[in-house]
Rosetta silent file (secondary structure, phi, psi, omega in degrees, C-alpha in Angstrom):
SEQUENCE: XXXXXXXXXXXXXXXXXXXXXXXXXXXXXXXXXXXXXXXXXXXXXXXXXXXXXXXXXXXXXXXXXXXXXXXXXXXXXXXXXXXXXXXXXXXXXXXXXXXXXXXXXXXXXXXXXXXXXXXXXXXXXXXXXXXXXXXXXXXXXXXXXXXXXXXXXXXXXXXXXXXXXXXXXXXXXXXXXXXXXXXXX
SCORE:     score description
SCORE:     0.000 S_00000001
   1 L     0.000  152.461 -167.666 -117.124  -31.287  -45.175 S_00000001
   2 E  -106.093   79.070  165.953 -114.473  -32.853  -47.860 S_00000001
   3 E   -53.558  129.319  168.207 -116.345  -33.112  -51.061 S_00000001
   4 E   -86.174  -18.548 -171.607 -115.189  -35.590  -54.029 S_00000001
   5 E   178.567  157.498  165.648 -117.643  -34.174  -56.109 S_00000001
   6 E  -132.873  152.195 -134.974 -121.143  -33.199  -56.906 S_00000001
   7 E   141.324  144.310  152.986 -123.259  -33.986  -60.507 S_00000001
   8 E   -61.303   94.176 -159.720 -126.335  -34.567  -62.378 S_00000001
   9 E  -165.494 -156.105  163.354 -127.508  -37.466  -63.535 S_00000001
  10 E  -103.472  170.548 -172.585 -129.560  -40.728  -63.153 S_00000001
  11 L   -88.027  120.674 -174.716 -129.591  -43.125  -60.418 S_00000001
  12 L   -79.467  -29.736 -164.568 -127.922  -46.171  -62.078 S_00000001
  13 L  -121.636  167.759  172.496 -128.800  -48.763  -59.390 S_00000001
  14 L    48.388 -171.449  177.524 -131.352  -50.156  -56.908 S_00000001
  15 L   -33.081  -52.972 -175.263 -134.893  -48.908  -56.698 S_00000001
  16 L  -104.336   81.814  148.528 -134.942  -45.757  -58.164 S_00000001
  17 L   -80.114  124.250 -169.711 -132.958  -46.719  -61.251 S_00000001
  18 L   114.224  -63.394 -153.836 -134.096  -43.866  -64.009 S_00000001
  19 L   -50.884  142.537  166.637 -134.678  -41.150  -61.363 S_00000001
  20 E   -61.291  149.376  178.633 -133.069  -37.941  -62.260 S_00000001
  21 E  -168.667  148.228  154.917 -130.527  -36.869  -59.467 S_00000001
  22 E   -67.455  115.286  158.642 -128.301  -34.975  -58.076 S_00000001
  23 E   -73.427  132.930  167.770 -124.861  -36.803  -56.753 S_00000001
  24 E  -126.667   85.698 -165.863 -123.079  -35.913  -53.522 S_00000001
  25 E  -102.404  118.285  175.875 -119.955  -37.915  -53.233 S_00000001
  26 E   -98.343  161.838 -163.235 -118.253  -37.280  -50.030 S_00000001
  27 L  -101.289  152.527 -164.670 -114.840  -38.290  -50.133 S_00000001
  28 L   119.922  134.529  152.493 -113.362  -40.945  -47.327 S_00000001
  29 L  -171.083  156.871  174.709 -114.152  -44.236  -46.448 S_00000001
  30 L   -78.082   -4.624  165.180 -113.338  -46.833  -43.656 S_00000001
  31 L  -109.616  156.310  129.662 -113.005  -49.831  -45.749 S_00000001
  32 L   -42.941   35.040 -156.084 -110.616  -50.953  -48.085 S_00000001
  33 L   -88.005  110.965 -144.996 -112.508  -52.831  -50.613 S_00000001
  34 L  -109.592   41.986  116.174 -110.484  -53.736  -53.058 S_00000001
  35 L  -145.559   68.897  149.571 -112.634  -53.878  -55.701 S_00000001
  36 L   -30.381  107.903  145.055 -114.050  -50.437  -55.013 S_00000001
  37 L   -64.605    3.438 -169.571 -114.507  -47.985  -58.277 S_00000001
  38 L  -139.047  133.479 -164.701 -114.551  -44.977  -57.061 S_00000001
  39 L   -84.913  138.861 -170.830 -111.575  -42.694  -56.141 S_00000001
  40 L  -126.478  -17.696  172.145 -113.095  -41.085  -53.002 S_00000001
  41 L   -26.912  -68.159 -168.929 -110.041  -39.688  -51.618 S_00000001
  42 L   -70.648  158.584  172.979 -109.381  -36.271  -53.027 S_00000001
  43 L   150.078  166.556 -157.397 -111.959  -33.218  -52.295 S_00000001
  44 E  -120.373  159.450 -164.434 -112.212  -29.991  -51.737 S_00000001
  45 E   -99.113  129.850 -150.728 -113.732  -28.825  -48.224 S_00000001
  46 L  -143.905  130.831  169.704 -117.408  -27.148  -48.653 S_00000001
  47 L   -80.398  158.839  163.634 -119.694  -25.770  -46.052 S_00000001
  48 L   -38.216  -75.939  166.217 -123.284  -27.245  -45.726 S_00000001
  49 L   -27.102  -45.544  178.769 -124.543  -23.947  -47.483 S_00000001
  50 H   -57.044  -37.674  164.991 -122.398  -24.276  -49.620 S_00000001
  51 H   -86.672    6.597  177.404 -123.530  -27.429  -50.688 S_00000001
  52 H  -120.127  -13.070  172.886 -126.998  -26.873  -50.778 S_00000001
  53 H   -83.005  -37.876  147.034 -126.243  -23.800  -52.947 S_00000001
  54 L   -42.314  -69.339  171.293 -124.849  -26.056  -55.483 S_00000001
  55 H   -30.765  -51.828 -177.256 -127.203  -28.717  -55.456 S_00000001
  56 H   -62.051  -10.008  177.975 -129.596  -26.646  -55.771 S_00000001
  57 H  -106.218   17.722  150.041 -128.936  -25.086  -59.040 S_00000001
  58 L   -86.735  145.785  169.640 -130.173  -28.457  -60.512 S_00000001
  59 L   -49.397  -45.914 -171.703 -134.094  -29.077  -61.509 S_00000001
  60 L   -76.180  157.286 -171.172 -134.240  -32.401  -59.417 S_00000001
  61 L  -114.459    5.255 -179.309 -135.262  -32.711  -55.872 S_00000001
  62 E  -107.208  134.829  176.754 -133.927  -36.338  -55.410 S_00000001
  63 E  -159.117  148.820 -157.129 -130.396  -36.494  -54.352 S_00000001
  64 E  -121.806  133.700 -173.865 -127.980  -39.373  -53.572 S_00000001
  65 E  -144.505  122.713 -160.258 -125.159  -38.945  -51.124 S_00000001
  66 E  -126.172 -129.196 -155.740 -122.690  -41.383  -51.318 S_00000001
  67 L  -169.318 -171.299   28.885 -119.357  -41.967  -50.828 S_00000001
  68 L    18.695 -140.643 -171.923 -116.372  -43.394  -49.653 S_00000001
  69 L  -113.137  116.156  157.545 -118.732  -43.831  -46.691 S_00000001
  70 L   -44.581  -65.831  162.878 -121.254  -40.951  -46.247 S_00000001
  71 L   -27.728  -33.786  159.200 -121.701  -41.637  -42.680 S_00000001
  72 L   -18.601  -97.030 -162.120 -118.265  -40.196  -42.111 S_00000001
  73 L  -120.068   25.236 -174.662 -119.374  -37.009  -42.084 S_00000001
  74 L   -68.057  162.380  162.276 -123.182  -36.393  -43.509 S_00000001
  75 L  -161.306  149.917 -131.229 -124.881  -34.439  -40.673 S_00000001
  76 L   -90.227   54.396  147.710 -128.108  -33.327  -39.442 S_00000001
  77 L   -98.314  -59.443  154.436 -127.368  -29.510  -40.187 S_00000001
  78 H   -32.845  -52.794  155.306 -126.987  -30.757  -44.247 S_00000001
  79 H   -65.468  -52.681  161.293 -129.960  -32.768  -43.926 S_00000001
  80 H   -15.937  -72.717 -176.398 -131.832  -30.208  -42.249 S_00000001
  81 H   -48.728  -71.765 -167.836 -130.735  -27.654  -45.180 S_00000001
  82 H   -75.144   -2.135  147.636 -131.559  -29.891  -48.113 S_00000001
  83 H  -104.363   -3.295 -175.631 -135.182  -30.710  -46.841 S_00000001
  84 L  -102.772   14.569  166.856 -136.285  -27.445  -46.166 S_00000001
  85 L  -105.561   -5.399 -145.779 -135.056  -26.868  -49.888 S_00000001
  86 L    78.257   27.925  156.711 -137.013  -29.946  -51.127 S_00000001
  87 L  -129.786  153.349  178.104 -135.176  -32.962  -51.523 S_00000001
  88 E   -74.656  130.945 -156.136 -135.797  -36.544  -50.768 S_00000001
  89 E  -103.907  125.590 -163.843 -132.752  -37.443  -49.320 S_00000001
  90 L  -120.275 -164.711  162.199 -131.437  -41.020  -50.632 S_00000001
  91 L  -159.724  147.668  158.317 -127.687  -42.532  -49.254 S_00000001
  92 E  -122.786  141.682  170.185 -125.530  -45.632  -49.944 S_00000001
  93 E  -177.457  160.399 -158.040 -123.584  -46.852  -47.595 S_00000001
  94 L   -86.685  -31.521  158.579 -121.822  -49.821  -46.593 S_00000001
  95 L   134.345   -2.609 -155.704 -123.659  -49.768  -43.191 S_00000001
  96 L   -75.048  -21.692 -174.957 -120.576  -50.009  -41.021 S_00000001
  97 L  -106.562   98.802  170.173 -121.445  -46.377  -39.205 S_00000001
  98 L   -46.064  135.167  175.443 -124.844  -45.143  -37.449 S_00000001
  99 L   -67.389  148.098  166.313 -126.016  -41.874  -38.692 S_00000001
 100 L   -39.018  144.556 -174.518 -125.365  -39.001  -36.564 S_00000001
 101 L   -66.270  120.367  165.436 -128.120  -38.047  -33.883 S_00000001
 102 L    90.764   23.757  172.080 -130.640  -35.820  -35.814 S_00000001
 103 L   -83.148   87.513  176.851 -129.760  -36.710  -39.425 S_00000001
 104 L   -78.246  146.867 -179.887 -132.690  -37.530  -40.897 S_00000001
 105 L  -151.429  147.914  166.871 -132.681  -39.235  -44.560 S_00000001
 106 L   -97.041   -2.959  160.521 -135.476  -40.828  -46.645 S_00000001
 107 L  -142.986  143.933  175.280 -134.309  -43.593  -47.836 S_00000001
 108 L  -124.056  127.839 -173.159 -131.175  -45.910  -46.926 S_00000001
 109 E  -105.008   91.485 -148.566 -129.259  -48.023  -49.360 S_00000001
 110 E  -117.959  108.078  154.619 -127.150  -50.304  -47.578 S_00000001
 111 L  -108.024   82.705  178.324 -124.543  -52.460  -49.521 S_00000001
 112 L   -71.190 -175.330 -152.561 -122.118  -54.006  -47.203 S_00000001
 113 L  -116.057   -2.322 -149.099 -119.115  -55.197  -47.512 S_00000001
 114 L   112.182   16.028  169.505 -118.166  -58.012  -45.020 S_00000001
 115 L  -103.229 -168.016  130.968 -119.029  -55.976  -42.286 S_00000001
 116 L   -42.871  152.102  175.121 -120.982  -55.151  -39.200 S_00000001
 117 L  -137.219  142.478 -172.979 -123.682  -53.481  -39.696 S_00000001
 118 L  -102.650  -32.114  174.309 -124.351  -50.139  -37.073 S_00000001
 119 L   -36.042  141.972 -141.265 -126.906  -48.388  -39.564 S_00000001
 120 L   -83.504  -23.061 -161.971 -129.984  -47.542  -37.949 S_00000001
 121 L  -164.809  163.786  165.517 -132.755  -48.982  -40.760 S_00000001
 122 L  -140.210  108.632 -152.808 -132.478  -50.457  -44.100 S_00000001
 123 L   -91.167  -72.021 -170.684 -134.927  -49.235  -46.498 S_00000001
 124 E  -111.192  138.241  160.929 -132.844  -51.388  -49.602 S_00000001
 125 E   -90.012  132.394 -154.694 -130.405  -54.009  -49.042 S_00000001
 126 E  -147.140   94.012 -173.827 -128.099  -54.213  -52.443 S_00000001
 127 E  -101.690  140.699  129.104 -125.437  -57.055  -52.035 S_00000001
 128 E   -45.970  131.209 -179.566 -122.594  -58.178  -54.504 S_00000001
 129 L   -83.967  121.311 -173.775 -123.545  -61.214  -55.440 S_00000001
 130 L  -179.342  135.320 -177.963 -120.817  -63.043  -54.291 S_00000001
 131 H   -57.964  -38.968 -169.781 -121.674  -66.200  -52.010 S_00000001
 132 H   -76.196  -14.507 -172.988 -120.020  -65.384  -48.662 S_00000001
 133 H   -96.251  -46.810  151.202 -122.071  -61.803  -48.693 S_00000001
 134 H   -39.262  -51.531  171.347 -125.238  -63.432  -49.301 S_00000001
 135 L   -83.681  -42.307  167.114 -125.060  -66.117  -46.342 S_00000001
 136 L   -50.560  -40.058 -153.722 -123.902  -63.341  -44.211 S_00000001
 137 L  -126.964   -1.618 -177.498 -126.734  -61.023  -45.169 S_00000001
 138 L   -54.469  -39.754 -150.547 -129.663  -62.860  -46.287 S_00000001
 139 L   -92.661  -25.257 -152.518 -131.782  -62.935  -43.381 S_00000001
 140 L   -44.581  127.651  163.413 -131.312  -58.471  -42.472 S_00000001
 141 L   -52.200   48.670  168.054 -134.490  -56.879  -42.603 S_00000001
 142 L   -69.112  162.171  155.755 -135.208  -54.293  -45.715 S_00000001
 143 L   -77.631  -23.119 -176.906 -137.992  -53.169  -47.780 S_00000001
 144 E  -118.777  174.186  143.790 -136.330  -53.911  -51.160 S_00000001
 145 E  -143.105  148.527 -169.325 -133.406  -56.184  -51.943 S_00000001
 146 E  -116.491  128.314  176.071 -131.188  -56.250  -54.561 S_00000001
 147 E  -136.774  161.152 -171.373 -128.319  -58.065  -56.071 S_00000001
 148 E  -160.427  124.950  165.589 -126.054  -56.768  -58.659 S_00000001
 149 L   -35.705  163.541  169.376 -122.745  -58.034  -60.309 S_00000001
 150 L   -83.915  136.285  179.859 -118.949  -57.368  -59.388 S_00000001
 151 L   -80.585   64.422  160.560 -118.071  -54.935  -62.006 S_00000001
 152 L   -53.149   84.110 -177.517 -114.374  -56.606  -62.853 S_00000001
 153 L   -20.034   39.410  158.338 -114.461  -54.470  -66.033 S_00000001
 154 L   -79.006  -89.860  179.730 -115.937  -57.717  -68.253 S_00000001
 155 L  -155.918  157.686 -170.928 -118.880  -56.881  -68.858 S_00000001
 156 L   -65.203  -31.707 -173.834 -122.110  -55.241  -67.171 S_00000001
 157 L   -48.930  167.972  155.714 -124.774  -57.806  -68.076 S_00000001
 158 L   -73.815  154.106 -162.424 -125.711  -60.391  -65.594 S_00000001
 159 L  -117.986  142.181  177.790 -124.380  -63.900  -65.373 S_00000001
 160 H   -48.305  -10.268 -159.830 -126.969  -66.987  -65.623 S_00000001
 161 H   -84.392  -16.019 -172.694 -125.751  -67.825  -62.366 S_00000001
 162 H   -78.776  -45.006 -169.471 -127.193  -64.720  -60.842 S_00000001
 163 H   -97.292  -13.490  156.336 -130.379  -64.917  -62.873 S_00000001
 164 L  -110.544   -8.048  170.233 -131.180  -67.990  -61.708 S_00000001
 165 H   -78.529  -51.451  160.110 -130.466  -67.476  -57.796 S_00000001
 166 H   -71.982    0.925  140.368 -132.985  -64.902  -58.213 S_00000001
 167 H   -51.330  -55.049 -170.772 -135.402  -66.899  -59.720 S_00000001
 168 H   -90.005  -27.852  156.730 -135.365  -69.574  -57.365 S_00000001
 169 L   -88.229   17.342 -141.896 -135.244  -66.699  -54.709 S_00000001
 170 L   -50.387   -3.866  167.114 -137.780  -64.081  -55.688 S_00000001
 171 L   -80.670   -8.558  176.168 -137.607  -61.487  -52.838 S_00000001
 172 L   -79.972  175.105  171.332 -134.057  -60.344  -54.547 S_00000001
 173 L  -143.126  136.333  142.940 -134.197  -57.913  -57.766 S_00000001
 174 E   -70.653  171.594 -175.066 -131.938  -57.282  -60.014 S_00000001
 175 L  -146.795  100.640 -179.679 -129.708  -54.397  -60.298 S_00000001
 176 L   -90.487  158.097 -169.997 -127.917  -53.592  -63.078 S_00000001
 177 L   -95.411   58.076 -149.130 -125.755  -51.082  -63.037 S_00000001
 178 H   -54.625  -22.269 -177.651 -127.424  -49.099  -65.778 S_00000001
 179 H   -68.584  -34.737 -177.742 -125.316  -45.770  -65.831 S_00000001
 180 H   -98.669  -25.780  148.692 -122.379  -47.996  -67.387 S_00000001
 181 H   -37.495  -56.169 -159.479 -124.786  -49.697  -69.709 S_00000001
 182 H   -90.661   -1.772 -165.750 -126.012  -46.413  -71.081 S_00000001
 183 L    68.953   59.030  152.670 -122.589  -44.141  -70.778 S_00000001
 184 L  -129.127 -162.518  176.132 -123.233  -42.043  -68.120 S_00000001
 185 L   -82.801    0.000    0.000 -121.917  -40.896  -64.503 S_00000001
């Protein structure tokens, strides 16, 4: 598998914003979004073991494996590995790819993009708030939902406009993106 990177840190977004975690960024992705933070390109190629031998020399048991697109290439020999070490397996992904037959994960964080969506379940739905993603995605079936600013490097806070479409909408939450609020990864 083509790793961009692995780290420690907290979950900045969605439901478990605060949890401690382990990162798993695999590198790749099938969209073009362009405004996408995160260079996912580059990475170095890692065996499952290998990657559960890393992970693994952190204290937490929660770990988020994101992307690019995860779906690429997560598979259920990696999942396999990292529950029978003890972790709750979380993902983001834009939603465009079904997981591979026998990957099991425990939660799925699906923010799409404009796309189809192939993903199998939706535990949390997490949209840019951005009108055309909303009327596309409003009705999809999750346990949580979420909305969160475009990060345009202005600023992190939420816009009134945001704060009152959830208000007047009360199954959304916000989701700040708290990791650039506090200075972390």
């Amino acid at each position: 598998m083509k790793i961009n990177e692995i780290f420690y840190s907290l979950q900045g977004e969605g439901k478990y914003t605060g949890t401690a975690a382990v990162f798993l960024r695999l590198s790749g992705c099938n969209m073009k979004c362009w405004f996408c933070d995160t260079r996912h390109e580059e990475g170095t190629e890692m065996t499952e073991e290998e990657i559960v031998e890393n992970v693994c020399q952190y204290p937490a048991r929660h770990i988020v494996i994101t992307g690019g697109e995860p779906t690429m290439q997560l598979n259920a020999r990696l999942t396999e590995l990292l529950h029978r070490e003890g972790f709750y397996i979380q993902i983001e992904t834009n939603g465009s790819i079904a997981l591979k037959e026998g990957t099991e994960v425990d939660w799925i964080t699906c923010s799409p993009k404009g796309n189809e969506i192939r993903i199998q379940r939706i535990d949390e739905l997490k949209l840019l708030f951005l009108p055309e993603y909303i009327e596309k995605y409003k009705d999809m079936k999750a346990k949580e939902y979420c909305l969160q600013m475009l990060d345009e490097g202005k600023s992190f806070l939420p816009s009134p406009s945001i704060i009152s479409y959830i208000k007047e909408n009360p199954q959304w939450r916000l989701s700040l993106q708290t990791h650039k609020l506090i200075g972390i990864e």
